[in-house]
Short mmCIF file of C-alpha atoms and ligand atoms in Angstrom, two decimals:
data_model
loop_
_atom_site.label_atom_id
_atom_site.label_comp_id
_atom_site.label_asym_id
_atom_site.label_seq_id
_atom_site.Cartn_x
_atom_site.Cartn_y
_atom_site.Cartn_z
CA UNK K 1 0.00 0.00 0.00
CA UNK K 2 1.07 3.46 -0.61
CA UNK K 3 0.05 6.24 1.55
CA UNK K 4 0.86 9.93 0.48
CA UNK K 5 0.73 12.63 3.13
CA UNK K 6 -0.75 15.52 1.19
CA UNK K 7 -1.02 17.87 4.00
CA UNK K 8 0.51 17.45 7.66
CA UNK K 9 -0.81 20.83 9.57
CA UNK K 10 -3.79 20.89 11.20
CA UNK K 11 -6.60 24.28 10.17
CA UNK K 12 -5.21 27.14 9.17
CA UNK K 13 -2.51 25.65 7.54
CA UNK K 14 0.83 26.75 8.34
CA UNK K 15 1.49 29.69 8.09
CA UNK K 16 -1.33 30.50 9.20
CA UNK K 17 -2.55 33.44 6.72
CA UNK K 18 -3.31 35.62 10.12
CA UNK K 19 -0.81 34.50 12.43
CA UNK K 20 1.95 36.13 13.71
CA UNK K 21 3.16 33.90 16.50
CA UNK K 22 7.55 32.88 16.27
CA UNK K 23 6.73 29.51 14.61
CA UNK K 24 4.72 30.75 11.60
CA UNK K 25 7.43 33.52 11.27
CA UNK K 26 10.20 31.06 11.46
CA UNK K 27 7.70 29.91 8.10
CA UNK K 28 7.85 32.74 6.49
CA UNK K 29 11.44 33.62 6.90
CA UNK K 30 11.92 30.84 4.86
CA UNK K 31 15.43 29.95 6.33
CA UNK K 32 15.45 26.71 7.02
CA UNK K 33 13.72 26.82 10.24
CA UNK K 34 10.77 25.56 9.55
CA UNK K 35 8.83 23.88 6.25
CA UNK K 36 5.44 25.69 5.45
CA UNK K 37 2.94 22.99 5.54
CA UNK K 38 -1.19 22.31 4.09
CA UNK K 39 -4.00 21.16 5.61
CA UNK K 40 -4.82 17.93 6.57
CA UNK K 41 -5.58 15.46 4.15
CA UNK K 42 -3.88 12.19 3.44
CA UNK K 43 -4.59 9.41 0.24
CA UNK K 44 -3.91 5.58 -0.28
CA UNK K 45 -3.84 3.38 -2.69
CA UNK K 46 -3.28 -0.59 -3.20
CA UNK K 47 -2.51 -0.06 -6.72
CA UNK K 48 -0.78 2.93 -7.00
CA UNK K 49 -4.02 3.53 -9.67
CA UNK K 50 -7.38 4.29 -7.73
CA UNK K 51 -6.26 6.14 -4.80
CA UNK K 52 -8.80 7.28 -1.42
CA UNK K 53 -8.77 10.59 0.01
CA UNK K 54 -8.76 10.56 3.65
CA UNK K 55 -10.03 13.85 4.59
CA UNK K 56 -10.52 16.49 1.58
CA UNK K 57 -8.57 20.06 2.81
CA UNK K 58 -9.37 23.66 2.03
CA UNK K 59 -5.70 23.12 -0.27
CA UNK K 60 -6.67 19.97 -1.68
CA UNK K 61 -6.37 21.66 -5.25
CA UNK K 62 -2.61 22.62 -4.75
CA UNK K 63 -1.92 19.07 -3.16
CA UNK K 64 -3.39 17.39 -6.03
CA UNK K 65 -1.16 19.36 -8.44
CA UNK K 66 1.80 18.18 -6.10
CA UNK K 67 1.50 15.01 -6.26
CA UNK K 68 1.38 13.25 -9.72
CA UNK K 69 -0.28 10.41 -8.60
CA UNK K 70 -3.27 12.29 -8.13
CA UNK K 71 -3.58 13.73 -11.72
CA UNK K 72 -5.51 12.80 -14.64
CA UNK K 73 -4.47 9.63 -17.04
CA UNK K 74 -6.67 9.01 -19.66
CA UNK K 75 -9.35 10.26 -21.43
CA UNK K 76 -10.38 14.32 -21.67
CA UNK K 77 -11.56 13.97 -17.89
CA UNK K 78 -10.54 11.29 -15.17
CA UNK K 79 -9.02 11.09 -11.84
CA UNK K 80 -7.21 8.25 -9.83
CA UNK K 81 -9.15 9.52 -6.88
CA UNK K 82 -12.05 7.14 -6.60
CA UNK K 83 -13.40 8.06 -3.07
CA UNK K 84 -13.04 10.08 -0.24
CA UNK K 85 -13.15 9.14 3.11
CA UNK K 86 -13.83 11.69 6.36
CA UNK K 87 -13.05 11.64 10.02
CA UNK K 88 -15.37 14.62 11.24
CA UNK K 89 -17.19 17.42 9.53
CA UNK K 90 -14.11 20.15 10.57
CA UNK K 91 -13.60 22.92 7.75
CA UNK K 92 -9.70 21.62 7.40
CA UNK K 93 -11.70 18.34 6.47
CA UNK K 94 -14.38 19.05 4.49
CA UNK K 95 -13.77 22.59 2.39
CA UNK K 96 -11.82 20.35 -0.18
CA UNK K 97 -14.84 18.53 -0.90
CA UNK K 98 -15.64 21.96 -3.19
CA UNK K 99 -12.75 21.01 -4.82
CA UNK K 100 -14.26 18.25 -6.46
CA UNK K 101 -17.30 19.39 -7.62
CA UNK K 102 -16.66 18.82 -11.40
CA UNK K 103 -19.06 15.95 -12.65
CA UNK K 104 -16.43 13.24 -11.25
CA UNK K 105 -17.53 9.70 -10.98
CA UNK K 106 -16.79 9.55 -7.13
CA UNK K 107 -18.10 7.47 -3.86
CA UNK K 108 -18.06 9.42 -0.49
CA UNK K 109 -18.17 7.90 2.92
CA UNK K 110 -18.54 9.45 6.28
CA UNK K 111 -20.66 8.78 9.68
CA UNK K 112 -24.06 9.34 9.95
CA UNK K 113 -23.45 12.65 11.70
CA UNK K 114 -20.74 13.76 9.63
CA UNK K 115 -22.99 13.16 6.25
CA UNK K 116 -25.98 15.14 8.14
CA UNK K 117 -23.74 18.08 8.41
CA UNK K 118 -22.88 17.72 5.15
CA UNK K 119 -26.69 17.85 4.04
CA UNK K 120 -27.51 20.67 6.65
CA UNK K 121 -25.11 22.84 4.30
CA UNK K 122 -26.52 23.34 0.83
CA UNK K 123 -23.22 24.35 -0.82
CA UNK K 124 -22.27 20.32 -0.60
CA UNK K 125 -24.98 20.28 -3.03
CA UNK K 126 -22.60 20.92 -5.57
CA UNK K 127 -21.42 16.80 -5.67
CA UNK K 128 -23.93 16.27 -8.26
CA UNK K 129 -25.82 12.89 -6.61
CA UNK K 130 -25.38 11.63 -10.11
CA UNK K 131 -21.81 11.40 -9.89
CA UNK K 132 -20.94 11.42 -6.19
CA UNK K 133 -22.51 8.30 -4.33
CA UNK K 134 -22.81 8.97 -0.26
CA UNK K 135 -22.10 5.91 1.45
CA UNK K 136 -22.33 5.46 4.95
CA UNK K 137 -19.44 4.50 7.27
CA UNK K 138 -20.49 1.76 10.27
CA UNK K 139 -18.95 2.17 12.90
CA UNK K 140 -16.87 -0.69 14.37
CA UNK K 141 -16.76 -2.99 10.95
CA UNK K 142 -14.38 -3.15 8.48
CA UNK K 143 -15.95 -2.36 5.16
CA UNK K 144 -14.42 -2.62 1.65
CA UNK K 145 -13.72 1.00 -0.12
CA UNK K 146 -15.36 0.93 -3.46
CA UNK K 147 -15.11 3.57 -6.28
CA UNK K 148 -18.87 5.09 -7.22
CA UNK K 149 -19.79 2.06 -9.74
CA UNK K 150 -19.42 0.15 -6.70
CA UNK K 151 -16.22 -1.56 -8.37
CA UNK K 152 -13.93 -2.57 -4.85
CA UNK K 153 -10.38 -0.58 -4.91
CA UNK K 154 -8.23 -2.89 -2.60
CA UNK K 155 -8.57 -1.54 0.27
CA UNK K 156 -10.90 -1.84 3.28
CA UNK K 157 -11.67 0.71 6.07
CA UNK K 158 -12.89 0.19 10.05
CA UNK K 159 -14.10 3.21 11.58
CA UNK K 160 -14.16 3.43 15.43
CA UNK K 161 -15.05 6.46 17.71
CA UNK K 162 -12.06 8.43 19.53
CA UNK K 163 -13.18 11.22 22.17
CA UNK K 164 -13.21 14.34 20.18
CA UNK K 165 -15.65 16.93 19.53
CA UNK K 166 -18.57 18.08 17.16
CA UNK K 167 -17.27 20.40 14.92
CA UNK K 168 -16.55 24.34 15.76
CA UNK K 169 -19.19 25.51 13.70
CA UNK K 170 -21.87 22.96 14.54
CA UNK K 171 -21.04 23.80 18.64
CA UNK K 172 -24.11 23.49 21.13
CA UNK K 173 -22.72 26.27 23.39
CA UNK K 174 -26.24 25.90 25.51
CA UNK K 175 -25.24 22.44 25.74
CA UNK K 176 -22.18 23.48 27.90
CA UNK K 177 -18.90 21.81 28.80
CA UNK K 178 -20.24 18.93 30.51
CA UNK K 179 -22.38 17.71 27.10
CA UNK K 180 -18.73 18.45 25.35
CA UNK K 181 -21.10 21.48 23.56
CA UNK K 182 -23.55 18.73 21.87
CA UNK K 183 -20.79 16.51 20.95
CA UNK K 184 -22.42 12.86 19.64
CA UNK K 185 -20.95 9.89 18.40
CA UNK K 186 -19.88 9.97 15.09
CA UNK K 187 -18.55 13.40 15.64
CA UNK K 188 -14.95 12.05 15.39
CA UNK K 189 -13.47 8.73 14.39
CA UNK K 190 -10.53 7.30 13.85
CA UNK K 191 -9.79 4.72 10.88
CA UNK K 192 -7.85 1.65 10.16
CA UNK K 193 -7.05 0.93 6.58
CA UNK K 194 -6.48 -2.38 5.25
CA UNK K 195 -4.93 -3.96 2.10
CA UNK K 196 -6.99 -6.66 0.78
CA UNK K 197 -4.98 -10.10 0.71
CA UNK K 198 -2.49 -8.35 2.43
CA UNK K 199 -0.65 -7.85 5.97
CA UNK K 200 -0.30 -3.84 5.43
CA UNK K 201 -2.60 -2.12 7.45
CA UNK K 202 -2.66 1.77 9.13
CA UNK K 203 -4.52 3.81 11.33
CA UNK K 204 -5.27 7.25 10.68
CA UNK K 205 -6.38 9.61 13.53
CA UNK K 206 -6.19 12.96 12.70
CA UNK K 207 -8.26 14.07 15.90
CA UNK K 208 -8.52 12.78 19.45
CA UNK K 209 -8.82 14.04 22.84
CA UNK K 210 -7.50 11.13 24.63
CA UNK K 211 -6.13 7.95 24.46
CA UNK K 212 -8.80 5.61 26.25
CA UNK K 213 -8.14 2.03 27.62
CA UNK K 214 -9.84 0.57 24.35
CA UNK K 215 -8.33 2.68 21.99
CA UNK K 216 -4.86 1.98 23.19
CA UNK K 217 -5.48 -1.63 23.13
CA UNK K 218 -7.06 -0.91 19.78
CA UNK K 219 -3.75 -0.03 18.38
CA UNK K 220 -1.14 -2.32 20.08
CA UNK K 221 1.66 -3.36 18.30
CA UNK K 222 0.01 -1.35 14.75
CA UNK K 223 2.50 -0.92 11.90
CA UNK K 224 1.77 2.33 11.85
CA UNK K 225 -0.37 5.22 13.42
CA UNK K 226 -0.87 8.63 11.72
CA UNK K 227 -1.77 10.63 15.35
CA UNK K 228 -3.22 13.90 16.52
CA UNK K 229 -0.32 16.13 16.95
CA UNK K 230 -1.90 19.62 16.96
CA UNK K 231 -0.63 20.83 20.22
CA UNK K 232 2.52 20.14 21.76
CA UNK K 233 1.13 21.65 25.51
CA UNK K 234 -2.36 21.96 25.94
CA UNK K 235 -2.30 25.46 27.44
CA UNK K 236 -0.04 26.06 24.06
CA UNK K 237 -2.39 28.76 22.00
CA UNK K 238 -3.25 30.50 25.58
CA UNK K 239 0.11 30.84 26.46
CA UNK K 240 0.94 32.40 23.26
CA UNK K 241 -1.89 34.97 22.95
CA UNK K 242 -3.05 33.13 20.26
CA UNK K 243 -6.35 31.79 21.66
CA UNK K 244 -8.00 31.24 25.06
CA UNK K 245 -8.67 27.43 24.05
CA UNK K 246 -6.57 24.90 25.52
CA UNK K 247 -6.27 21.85 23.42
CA UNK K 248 -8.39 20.00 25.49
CA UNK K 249 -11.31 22.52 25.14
CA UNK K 250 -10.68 21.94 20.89
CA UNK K 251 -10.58 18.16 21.59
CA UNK K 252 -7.22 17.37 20.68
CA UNK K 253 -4.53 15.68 23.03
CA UNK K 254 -1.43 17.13 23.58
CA UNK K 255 1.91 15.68 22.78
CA UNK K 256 4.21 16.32 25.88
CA UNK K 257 3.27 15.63 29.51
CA UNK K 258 1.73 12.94 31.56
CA UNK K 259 -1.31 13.10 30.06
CA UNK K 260 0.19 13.46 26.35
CA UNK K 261 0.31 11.15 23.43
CA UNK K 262 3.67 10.21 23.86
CA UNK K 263 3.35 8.81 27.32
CA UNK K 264 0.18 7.17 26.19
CA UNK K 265 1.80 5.66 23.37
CA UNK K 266 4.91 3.89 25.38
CA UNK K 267 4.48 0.53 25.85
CA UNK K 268 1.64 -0.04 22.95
CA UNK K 269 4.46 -1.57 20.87
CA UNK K 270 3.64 0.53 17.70
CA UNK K 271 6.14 -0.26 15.09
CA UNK K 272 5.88 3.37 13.37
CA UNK K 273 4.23 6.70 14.72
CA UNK K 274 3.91 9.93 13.04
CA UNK K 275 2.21 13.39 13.96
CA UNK K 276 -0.25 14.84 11.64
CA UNK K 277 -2.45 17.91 12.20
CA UNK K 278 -0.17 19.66 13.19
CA UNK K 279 -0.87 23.55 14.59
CA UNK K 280 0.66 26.06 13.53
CA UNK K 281 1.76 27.49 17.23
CA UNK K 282 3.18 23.78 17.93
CA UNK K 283 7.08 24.07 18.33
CA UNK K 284 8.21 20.76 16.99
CA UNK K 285 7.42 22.16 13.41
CA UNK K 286 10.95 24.16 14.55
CA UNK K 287 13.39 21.59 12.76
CA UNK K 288 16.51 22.20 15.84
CA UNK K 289 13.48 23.12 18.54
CA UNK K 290 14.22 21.11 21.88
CA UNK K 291 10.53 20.00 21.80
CA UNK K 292 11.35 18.39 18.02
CA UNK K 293 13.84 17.01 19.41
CA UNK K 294 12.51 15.50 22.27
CA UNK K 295 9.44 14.18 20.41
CA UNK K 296 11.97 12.21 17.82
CA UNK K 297 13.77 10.60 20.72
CA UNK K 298 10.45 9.42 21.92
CA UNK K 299 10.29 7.72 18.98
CA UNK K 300 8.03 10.12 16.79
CA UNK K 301 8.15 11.12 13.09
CA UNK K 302 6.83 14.46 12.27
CA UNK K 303 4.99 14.09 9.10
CA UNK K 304 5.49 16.69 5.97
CA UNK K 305 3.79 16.97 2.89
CA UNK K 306 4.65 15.44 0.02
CA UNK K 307 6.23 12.18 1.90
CA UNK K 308 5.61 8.61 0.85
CA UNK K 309 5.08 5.66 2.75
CA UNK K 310 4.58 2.22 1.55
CA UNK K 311 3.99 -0.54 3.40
C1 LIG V 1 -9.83 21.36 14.84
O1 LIG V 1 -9.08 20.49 14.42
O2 LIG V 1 -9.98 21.52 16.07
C2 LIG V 1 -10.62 22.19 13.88
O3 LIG V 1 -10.16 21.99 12.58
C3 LIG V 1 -10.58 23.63 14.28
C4 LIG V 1 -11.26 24.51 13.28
O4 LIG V 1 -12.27 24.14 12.69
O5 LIG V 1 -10.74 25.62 13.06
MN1 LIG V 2 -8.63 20.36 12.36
ZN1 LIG V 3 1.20 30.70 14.12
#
């Protein structure tokens, strides 16, 4: 299986257009700091022909023209992306969907509450139901991946539920802090791709507030895990000026500390972890930062666009 990391920073990109904070300038200076990065997307294939779109991002038109395995073959119109696969209803997630609005033969599969955002919004209207199939995504079975003719593309996909949150725009505030502002299952999931006939499999878990008991035995001893790494310290964005949400309150987990991904991770055996979605404000996108280089010794990849994987 191939798996192409088309964009490795979480909303907002990075830079951020509007941000001014000492990591997105390190971005801008352009000096070897720090790589600018897209939004979070990522795509896999078993052939290398009909690939899946995890996630589509607001950039999803410059990462397609990135990455040649994304482009048109044959014909006056085609594309090797057959489907298109989503983890919650966030804008970073979802705006790229836009993207492929051109009368595209395409299948789309999401949760139950994730497509009923999607059909709240009229402007999703625009994937023509004659060429875009939505297909719903169980949660808890593995299900094959099939282009819109319903033609199986090698790969199959198990949805589970991670503790997250609904997404920013679709936020109960009445609801409060204690109903996680309306938050229901199906908000946010994680994934595990499979090869068919195959050994390769990855999980892909863009967003996640915490690692829970079943969730970590979920992914013991994985080949790999593509994690949550928005925040490197929850109070991060406060600290900064750059928000008063901690990480916690945006339903991510934080890398560093007791309660952070890489102490939840130790001992799970993973064979290969990288951090995706990553903020902006997180200091590990600072190539000689202590906090990159802390993470790496733990054991951690930081993902960049453009980079390959195969397993
Ligand atoms: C998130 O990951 O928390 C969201 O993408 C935030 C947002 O929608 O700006
Ligand atoms: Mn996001
Ligand atoms: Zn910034």
């Amino acid at each position: 299986m191939r798996i192409l990391i088309l964009g490795s920073a979480a909303g907002g990109g990075f830079p951020q257009w509007n941000c001014n904070c000492p990591v997105c300038q390190a971005a801008r200076a352009n000096d070897g700091r720090a790589r600018a990065r897209t939004q979070s997307s990522i795509a896999a294939s078993a052939d290398g022909e009909r690939w899946a779109l995890f996630n589509a991002s607001p950039d999803l038109r410059q990462q397609i023209n990135e990455n040649p395995a994304l482009h048109p073959r044959t014909g006056t119109r085609h594309s090797p992306i057959s489907s298109v696969v989503l983890t919650n209803a966030d804008v970073d997630h979802v705006a790229g969907l836009l993207t492929l609005r051109e009368r595209q033969p395409l299948s789309l599969y999401a949760s139950d509450r994730v497509h009923g955002a999607l059909e709240a919004n009229p402007i999703f209207g625009v994937l023509n139901p004659d060429f875009v199939a939505r297909r719903p995504l169980p949660l808890g079975t593995a299900q094959e991946i099939h282009d819109r003719d319903g033609t199986g593309i090698g790969l199959s996909v198990e949805a589970f539920t991670v503790p997250g949150k609904v997404a920013l725009y679709l936020e109960d505030e009445s609801a409060g802090a204690d109903a996680n502002f309306g938050t229901r299952e199906g908000d946010t999931i994680g994934l595990c791709v499979r090869q068919r006939d195959s050994d390769a499999a990855f999980f892909y878990i863009p967003g996640c507030a915490a690692l829970t008991p079943p969730l970590a035995a979920r992914l013991k001893g994985a080949q790999l895990v593509l994690f949550d790494g928005t925040l490197h310290e929850d109070e991060e964005m406060v600290s900064g000026g750059l928000s008063p949400k901690t990480g916690q309150r945006m339903g991510h987990i934080s890398i560093s500390g007791p309660n952070g991904s890489i102490a939840a991770f130790a001992g799970l055996g993973v064979q290969r972890r990288m951090f995706i979605h990553i903020n902006n404000s997180n200091p590990v996108l600072l190539e000689q930062s202590p906090e990159r280089a802390a993470v790496e010794r733990g054991g951690w990849e930081i993902a960049m666009d453009g980079q390959e994987i195969e397993i």
